[in-house]
mmCIF file of C-alpha atoms in Angstrom:
data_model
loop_
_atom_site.group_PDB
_atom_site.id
_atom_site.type_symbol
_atom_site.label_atom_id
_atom_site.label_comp_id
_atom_site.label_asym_id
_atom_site.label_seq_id
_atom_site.Cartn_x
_atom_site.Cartn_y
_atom_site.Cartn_z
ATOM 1 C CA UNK A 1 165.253 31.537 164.155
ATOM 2 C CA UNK A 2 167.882 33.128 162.811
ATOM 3 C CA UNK A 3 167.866 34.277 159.187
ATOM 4 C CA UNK A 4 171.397 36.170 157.951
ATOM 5 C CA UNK A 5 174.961 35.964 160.060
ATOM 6 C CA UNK A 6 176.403 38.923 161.445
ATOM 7 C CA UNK A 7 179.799 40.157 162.887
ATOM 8 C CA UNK A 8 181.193 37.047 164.677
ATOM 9 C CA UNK A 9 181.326 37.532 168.252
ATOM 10 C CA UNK A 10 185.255 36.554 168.287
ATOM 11 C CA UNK A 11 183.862 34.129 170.853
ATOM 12 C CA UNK A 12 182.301 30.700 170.754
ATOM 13 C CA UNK A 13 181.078 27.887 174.071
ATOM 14 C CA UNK A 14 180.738 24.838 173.196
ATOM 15 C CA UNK A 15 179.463 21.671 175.103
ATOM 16 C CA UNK A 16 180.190 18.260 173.072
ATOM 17 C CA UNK A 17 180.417 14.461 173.298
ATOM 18 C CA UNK A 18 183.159 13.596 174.640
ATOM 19 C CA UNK A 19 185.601 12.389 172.221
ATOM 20 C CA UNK A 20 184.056 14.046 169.557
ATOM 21 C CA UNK A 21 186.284 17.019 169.048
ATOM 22 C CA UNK A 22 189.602 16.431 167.708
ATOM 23 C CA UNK A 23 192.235 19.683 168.013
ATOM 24 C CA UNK A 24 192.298 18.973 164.027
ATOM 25 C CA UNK A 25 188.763 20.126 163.579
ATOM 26 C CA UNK A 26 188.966 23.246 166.182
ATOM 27 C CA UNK A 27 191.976 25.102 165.371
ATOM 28 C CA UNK A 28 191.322 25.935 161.627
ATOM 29 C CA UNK A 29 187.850 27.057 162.353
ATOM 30 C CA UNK A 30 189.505 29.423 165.276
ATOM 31 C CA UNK A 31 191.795 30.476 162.079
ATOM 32 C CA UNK A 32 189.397 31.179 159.888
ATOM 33 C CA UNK A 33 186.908 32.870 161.535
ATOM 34 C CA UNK A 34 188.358 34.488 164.630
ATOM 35 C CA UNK A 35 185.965 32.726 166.850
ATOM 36 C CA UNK A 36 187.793 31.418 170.081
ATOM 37 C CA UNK A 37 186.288 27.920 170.631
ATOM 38 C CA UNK A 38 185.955 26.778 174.438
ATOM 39 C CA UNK A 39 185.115 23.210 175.122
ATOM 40 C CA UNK A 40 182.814 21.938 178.266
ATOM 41 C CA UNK A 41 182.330 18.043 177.791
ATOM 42 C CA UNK A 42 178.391 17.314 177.861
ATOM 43 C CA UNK A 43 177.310 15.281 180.548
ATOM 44 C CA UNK A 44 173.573 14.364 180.313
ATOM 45 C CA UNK A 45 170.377 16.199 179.425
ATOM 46 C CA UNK A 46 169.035 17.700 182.303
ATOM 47 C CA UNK A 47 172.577 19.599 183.307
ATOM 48 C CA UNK A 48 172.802 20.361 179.531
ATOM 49 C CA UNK A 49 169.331 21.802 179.117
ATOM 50 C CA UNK A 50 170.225 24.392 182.444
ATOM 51 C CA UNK A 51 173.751 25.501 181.053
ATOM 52 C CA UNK A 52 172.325 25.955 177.529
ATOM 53 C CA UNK A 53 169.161 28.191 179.574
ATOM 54 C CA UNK A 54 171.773 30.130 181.472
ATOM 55 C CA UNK A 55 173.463 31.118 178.324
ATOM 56 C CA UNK A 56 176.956 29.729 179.551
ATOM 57 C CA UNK A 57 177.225 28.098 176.078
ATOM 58 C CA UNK A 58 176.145 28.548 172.944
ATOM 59 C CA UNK A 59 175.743 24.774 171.264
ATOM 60 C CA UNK A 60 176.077 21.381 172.198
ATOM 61 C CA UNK A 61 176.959 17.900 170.483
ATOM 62 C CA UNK A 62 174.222 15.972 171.152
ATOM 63 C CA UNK A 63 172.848 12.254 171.229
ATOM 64 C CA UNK A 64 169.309 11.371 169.980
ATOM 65 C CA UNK A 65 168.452 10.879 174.048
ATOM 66 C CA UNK A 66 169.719 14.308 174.916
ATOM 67 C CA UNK A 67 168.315 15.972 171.784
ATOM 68 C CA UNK A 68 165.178 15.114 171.554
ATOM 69 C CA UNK A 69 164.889 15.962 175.025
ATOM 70 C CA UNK A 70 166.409 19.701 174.408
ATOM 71 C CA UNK A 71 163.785 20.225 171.946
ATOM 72 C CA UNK A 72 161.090 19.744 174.052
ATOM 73 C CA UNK A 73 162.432 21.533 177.145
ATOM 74 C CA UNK A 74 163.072 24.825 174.550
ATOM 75 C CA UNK A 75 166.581 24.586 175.465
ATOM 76 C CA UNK A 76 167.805 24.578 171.359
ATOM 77 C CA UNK A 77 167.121 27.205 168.481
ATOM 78 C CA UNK A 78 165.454 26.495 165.131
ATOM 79 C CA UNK A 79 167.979 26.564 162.497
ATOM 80 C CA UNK A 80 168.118 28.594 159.046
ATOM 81 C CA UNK A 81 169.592 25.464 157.019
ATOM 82 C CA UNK A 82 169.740 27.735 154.139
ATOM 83 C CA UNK A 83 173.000 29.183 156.512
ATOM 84 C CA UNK A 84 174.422 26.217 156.198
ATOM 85 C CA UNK A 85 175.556 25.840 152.600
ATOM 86 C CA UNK A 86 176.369 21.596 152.939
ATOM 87 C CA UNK A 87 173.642 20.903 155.040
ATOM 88 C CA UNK A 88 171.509 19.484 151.797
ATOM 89 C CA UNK A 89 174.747 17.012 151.642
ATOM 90 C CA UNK A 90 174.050 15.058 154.900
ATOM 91 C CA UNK A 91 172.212 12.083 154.780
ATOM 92 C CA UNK A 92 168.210 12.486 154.711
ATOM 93 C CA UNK A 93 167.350 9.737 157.505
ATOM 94 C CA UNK A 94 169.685 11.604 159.679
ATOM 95 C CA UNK A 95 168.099 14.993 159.225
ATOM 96 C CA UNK A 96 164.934 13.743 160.150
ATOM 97 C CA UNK A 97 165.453 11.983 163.264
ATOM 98 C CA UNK A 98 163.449 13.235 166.397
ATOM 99 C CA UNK A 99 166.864 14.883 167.295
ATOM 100 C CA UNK A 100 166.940 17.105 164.152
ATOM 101 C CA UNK A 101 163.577 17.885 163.266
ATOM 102 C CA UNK A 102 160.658 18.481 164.886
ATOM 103 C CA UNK A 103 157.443 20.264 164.389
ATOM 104 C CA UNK A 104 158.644 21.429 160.528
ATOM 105 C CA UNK A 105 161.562 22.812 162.107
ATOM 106 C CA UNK A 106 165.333 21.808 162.214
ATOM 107 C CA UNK A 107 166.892 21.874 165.411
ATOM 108 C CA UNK A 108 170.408 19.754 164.633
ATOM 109 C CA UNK A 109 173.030 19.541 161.752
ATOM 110 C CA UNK A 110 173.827 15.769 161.494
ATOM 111 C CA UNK A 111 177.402 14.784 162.021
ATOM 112 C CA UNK A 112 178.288 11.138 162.842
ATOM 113 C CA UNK A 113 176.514 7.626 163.760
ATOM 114 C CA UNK A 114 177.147 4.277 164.665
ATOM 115 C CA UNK A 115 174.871 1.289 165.524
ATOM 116 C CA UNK A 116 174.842 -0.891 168.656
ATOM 117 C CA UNK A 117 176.650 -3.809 167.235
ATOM 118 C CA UNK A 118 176.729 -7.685 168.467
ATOM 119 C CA UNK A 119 180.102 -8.758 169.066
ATOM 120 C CA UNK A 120 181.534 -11.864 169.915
ATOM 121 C CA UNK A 121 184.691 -14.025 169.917
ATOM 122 C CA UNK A 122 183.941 -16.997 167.349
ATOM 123 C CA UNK A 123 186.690 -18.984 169.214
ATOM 124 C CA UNK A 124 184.420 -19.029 172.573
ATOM 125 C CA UNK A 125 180.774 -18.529 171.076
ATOM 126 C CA UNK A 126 179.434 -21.056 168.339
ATOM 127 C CA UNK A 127 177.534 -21.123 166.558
ATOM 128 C CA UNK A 128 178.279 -17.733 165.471
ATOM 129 C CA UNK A 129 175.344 -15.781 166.373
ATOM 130 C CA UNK A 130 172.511 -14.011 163.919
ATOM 131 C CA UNK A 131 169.814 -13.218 166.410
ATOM 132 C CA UNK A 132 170.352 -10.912 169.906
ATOM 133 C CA UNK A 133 168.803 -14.111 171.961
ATOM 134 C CA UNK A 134 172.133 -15.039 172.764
ATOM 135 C CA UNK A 135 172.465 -12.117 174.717
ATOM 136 C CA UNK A 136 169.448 -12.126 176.195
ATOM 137 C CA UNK A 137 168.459 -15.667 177.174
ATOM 138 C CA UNK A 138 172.688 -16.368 177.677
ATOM 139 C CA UNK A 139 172.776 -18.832 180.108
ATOM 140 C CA UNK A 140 175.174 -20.556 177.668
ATOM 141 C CA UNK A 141 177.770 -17.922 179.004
ATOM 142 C CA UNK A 142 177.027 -17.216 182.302
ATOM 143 C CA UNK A 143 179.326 -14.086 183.490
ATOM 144 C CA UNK A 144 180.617 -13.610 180.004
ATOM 145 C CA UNK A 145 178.195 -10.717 178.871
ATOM 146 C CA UNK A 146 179.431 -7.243 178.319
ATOM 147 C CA UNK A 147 176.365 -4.713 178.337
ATOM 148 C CA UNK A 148 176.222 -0.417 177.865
ATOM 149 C CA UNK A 149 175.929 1.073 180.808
ATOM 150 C CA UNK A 150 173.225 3.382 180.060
ATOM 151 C CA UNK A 151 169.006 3.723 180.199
ATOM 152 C CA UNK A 152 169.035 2.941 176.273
ATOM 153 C CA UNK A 153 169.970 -0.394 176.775
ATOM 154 C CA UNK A 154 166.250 -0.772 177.635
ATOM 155 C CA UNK A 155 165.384 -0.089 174.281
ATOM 156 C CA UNK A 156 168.145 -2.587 172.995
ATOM 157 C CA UNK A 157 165.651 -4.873 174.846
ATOM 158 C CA UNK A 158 163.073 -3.925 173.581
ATOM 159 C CA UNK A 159 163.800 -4.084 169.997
ATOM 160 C CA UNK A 160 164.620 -7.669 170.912
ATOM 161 C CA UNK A 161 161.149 -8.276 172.306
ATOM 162 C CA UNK A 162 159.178 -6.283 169.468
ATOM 163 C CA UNK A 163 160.621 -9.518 167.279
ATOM 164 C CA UNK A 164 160.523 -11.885 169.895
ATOM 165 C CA UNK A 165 156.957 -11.574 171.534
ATOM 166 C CA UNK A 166 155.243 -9.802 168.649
ATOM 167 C CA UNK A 167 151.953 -9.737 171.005
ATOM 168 C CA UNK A 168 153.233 -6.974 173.200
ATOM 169 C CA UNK A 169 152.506 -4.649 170.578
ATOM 170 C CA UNK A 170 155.915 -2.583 170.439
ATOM 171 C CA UNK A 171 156.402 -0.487 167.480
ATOM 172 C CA UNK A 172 158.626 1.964 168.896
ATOM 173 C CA UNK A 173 161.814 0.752 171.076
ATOM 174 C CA UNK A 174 161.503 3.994 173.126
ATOM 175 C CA UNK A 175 157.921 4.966 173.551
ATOM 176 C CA UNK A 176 156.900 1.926 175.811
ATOM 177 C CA UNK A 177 153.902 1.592 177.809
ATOM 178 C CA UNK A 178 154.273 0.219 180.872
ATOM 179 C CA UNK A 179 153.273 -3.165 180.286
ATOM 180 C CA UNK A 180 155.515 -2.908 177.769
ATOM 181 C CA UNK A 181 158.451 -0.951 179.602
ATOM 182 C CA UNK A 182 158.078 -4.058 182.637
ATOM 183 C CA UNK A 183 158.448 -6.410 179.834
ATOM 184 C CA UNK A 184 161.681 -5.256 178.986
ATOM 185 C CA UNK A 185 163.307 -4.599 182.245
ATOM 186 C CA UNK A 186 161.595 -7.667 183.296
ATOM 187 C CA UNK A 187 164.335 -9.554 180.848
ATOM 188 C CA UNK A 188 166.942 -7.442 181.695
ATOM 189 C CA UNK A 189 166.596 -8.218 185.172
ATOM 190 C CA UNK A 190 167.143 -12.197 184.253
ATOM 191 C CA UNK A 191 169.563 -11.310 181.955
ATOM 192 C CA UNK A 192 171.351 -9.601 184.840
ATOM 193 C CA UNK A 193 172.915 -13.017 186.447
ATOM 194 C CA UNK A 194 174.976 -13.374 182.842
ATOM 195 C CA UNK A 195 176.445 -10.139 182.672
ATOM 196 C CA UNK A 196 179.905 -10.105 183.651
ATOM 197 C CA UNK A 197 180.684 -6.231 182.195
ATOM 198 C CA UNK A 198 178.227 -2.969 182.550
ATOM 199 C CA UNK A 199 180.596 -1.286 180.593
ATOM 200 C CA UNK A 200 180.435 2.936 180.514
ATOM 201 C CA UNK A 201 184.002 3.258 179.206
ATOM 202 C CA UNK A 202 184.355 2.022 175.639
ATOM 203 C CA UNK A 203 188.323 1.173 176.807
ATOM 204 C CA UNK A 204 186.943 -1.396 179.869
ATOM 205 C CA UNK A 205 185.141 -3.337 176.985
ATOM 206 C CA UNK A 206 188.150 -3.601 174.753
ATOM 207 C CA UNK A 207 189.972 -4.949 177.966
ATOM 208 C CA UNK A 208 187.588 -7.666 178.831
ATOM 209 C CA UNK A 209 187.637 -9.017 175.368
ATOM 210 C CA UNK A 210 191.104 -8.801 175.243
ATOM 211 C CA UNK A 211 191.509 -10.905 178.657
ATOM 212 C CA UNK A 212 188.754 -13.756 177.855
ATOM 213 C CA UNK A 213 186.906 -12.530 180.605
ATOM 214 C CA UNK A 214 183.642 -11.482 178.080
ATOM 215 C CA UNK A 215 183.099 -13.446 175.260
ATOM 216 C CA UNK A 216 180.023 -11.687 173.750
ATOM 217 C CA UNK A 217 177.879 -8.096 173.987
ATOM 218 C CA UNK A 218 177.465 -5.098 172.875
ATOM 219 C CA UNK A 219 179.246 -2.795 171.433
ATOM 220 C CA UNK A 220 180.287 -0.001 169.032
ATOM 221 C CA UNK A 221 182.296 0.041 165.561
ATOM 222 C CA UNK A 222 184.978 1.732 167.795
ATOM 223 C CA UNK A 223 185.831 -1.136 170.138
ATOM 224 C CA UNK A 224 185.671 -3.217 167.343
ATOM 225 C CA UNK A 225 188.208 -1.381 165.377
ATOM 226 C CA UNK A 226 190.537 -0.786 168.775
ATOM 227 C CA UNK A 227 189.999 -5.203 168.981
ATOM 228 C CA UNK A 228 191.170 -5.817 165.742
ATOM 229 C CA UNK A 229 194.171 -3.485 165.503
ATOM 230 C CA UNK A 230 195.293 -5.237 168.613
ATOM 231 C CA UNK A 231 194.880 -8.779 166.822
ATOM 232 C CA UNK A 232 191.937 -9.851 168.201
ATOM 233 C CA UNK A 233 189.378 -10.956 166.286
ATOM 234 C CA UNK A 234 186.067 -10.057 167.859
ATOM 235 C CA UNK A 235 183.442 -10.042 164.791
ATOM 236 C CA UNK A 236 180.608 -7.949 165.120
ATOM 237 C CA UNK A 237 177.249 -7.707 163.279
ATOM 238 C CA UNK A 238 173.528 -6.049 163.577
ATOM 239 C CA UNK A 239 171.329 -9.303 164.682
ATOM 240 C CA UNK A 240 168.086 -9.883 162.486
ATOM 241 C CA UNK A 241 166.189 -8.136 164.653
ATOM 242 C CA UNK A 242 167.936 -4.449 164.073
ATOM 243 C CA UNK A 243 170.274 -2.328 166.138
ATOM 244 C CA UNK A 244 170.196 0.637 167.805
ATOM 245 C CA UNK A 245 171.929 3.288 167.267
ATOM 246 C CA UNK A 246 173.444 6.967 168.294
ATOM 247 C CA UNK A 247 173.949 9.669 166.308
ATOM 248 C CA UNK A 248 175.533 12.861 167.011
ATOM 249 C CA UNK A 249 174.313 16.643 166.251
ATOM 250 C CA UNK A 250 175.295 20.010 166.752
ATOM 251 C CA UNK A 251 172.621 21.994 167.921
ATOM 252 C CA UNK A 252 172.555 25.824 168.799
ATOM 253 C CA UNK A 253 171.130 27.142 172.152
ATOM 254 C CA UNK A 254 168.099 29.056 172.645
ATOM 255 C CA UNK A 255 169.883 31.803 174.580
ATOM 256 C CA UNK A 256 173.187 31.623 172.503
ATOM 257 C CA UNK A 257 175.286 34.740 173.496
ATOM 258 C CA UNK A 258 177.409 34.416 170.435
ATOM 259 C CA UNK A 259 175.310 33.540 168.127
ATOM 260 C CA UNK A 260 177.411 34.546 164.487
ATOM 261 C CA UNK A 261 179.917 32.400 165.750
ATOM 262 C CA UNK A 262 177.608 29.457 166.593
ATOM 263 C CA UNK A 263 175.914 29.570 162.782
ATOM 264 C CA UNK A 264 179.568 29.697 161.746
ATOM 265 C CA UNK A 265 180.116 26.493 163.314
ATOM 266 C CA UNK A 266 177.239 25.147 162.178
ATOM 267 C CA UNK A 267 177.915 25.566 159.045
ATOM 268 C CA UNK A 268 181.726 24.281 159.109
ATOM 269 C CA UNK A 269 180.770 21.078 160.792
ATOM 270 C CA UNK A 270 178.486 20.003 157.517
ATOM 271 C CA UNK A 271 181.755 20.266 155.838
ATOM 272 C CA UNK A 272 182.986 16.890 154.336
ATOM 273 C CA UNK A 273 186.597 17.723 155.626
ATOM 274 C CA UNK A 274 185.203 18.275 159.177
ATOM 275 C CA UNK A 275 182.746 15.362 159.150
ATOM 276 C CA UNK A 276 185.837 12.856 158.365
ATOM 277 C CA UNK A 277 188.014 14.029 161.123
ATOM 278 C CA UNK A 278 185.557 13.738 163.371
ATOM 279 C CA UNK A 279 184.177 10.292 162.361
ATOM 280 C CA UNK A 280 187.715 8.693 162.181
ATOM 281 C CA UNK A 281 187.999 10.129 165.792
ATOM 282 C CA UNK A 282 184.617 8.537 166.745
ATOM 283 C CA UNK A 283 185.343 5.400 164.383
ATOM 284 C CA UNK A 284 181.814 6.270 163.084
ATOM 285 C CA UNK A 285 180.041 7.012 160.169
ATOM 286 C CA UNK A 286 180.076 10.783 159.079
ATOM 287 C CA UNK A 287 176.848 11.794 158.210
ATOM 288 C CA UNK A 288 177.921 13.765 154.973
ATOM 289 C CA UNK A 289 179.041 11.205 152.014
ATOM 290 C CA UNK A 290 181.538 13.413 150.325
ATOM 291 C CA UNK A 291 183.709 12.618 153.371
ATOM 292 C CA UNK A 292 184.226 9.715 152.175
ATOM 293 C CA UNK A 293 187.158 10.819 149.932
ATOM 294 C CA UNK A 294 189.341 11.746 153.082
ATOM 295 C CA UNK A 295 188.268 8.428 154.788
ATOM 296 C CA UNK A 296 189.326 6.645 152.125
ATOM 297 C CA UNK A 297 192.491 7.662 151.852
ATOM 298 C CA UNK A 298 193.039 7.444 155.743
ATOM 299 C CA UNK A 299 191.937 4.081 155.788
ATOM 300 C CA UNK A 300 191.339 1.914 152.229
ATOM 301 C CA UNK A 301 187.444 0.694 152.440
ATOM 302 C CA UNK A 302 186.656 2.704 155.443
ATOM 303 C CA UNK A 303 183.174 4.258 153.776
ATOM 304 C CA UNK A 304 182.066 0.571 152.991
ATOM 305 C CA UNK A 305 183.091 -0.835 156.019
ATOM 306 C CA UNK A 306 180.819 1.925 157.952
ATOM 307 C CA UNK A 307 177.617 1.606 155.994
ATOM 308 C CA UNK A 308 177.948 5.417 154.742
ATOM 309 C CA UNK A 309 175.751 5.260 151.615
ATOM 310 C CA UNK A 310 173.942 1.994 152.582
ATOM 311 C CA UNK A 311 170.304 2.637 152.859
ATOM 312 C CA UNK A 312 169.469 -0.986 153.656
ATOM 313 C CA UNK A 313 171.733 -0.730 156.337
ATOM 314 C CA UNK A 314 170.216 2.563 158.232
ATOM 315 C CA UNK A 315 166.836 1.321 157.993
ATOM 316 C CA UNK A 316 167.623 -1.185 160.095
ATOM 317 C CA UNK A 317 168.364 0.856 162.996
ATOM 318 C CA UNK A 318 166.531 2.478 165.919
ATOM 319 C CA UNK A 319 168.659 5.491 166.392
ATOM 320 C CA UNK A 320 168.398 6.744 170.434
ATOM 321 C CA UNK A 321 165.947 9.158 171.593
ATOM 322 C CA UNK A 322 164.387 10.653 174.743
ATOM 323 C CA UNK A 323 161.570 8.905 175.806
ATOM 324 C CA UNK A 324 158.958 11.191 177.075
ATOM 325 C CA UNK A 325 155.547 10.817 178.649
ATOM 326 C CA UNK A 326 153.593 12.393 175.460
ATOM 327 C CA UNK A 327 154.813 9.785 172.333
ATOM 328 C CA UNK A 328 152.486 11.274 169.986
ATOM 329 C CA UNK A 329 149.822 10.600 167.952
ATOM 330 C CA UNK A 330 147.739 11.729 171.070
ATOM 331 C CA UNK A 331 149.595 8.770 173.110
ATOM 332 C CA UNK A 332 150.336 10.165 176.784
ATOM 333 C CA UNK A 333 150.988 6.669 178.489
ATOM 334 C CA UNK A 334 154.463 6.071 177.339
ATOM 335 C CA UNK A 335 156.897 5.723 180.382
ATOM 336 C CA UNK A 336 159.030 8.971 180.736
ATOM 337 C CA UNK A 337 163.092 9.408 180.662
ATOM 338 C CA UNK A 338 163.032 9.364 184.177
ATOM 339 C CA UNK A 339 161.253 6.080 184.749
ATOM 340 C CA UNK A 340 164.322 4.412 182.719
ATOM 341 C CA UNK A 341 166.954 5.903 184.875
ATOM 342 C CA UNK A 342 165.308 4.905 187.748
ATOM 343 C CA UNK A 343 164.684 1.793 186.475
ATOM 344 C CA UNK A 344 168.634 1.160 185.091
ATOM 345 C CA UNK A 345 170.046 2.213 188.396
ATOM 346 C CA UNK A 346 167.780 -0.282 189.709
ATOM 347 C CA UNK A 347 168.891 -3.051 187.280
ATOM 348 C CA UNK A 348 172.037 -2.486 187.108
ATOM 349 C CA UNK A 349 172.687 -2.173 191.295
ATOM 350 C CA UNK A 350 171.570 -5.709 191.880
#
């Protein structure tokens, strides 16, 4: 861990989310500090964990799936938050996910979220939906499903079943046993006949809604948002069962070569100027509350519309981590990462 900042390294590799970093948020940190900021999109956590070992980069933008994972390989630093003068601004749910804190240690600042919405078109689906059955047992519309592409859509399942058949013992959407894990890809296989959409690009969703050829699934606030400013008006809520959820970090590599510059940014993404820009990019919710004065003036209501300062609201969410053989509490028979991709190719080829 590093405990003071030094000269910065006029140089500064960065691996991030795709969609995450707006030119609005690099260029004035390049200004200010002299840092020159490259950008490698991140693409997973195993290829992330060897470029962050080989030193190639110095931070990434990470999901609660990749993070958690980087922790445990060693591939992330323990941060100094006492170098990062807002960090005590960001929301405290946030800085203790899995992703950001670990062992009494903080690995990740916090800087956006969004939950794993139900939308639907109330002109094709009635009655309007409260509960993520319709998704699940939707024989009702039969090719009309739009799904996320991804292994956490196993713990979307999940959640659903930890409601739904209480006597399977699920506490934790991602730490699943494997009676518990076959239970939920179990109904995701049946579910599989209904889904008309495995969508990986946000856009593709937006499309099918658009054309009447999905009229109910998943999704994000940002589809939503994209929907309505194109007149369409999907409505989307989190089912009475909970969400999930992703939220985004910045974390700083083990073998960071420029290291000054990395705490730099580290510090300058806590910054409520910085966390707006980048959660109007993301149509998400920035993790630091005092962005909500730049929001607001961008768009009217767009704090409250988010869920920034609603407690109620987080609690309701399973935010995305990596599930990993050990779960804790001396539990070592939870079904690894690489069981789930196996298992969503699987699915998801049928």
């Amino acid at each position: 861990m590093r405990t003071h900042l030094g000269r910065p390294e006029r140089a500064l590799r960065l691996l991030a989310v795709p969609g995450s970093l707006p030119a609005s948020v690099v260029r004035p940190f390049q200004a200010q500090t002299g840092c020159r900021v490259t950008v490698t999109p991140a693409r997973g956590a195993g290829r992330s964990a060897g470029l962050l070992a080989s030193g190639s980069d110095d931070g990434i933008s990470a999901t609660g799936n990749v993070g958690t994972r980087l922790i445990a390989a060693g591939a992330v630093a323990p941060l100094d938050t006492d170098l990062i003068p807002e960090y005590h601004d960001l929301a405290p749910l946030l800085q203790n996910l899995p992703q950001d804190s670990a062992g009494g240690l903080r690995y990740g600042v916090p800087e956006a979220w969004a939950a794993q919405l139900l939308a639907y078109n109330p002109g094709l689906v009635k009655p309007a939906p409260r509960s993520w059955a319709v998704v699940y047992n939707g024989s009702a519309y039969p090719g009309e499903i739009a799904i996320h592409d991804s292994p956490m859509s196993i713990a979307g399942a999940a959640l659903y079943l930890k409601s739904a058949r209480p006597s399977l013992g699920i506490s934790d959407p991602y730490e699943l046993t494997e009676a518990q894990f076959a239970a939920a890809t179990g109904l995701l296989a049946r579910q599989h006949a209904d889904v008309g959409l495995y969508w990986t690009d946000p856009y593709s969703e937006v499309r099918a809604f658009q054309r009447g050829t999905v009229a109910l699934g998943d999704t994000w606030p940002a589809q939503v948002r994209r929907l309505h400013a194109k007149g369409q008006h999907v409505r989307a809520l989190v089912p009475t069962e909970g969400a999930t959820a992703w939220a985004i970090s910045w974390m700083m590599s083990a073998h960071a070569v420029h290291p000054n510059c990395m705490l730099r940014w580290l510090a300058y993404v806590a910054t409520p100027i910085v966390q707006g820009h980048t959660a109007f990019a993301l149509a998400a919710a920035p993790a630091n509350s005092h962005a909500c004065a730049y929001l607001d003036e961008l768009d009217p209501g767009y704090c409250t519309a988010n869920h920034v300062t609603d407690g109620g609201y987080l609690s309701r969410l399973a935010f995305w981590k990596g599930p990993q053989r050990d779960c804790g509490a001396g539990k070592r028979d939870c079904v690894p990462a690489g069981q789930w991709q196996a298992a969503w190719r699987n699915l998801t080829a049928r």
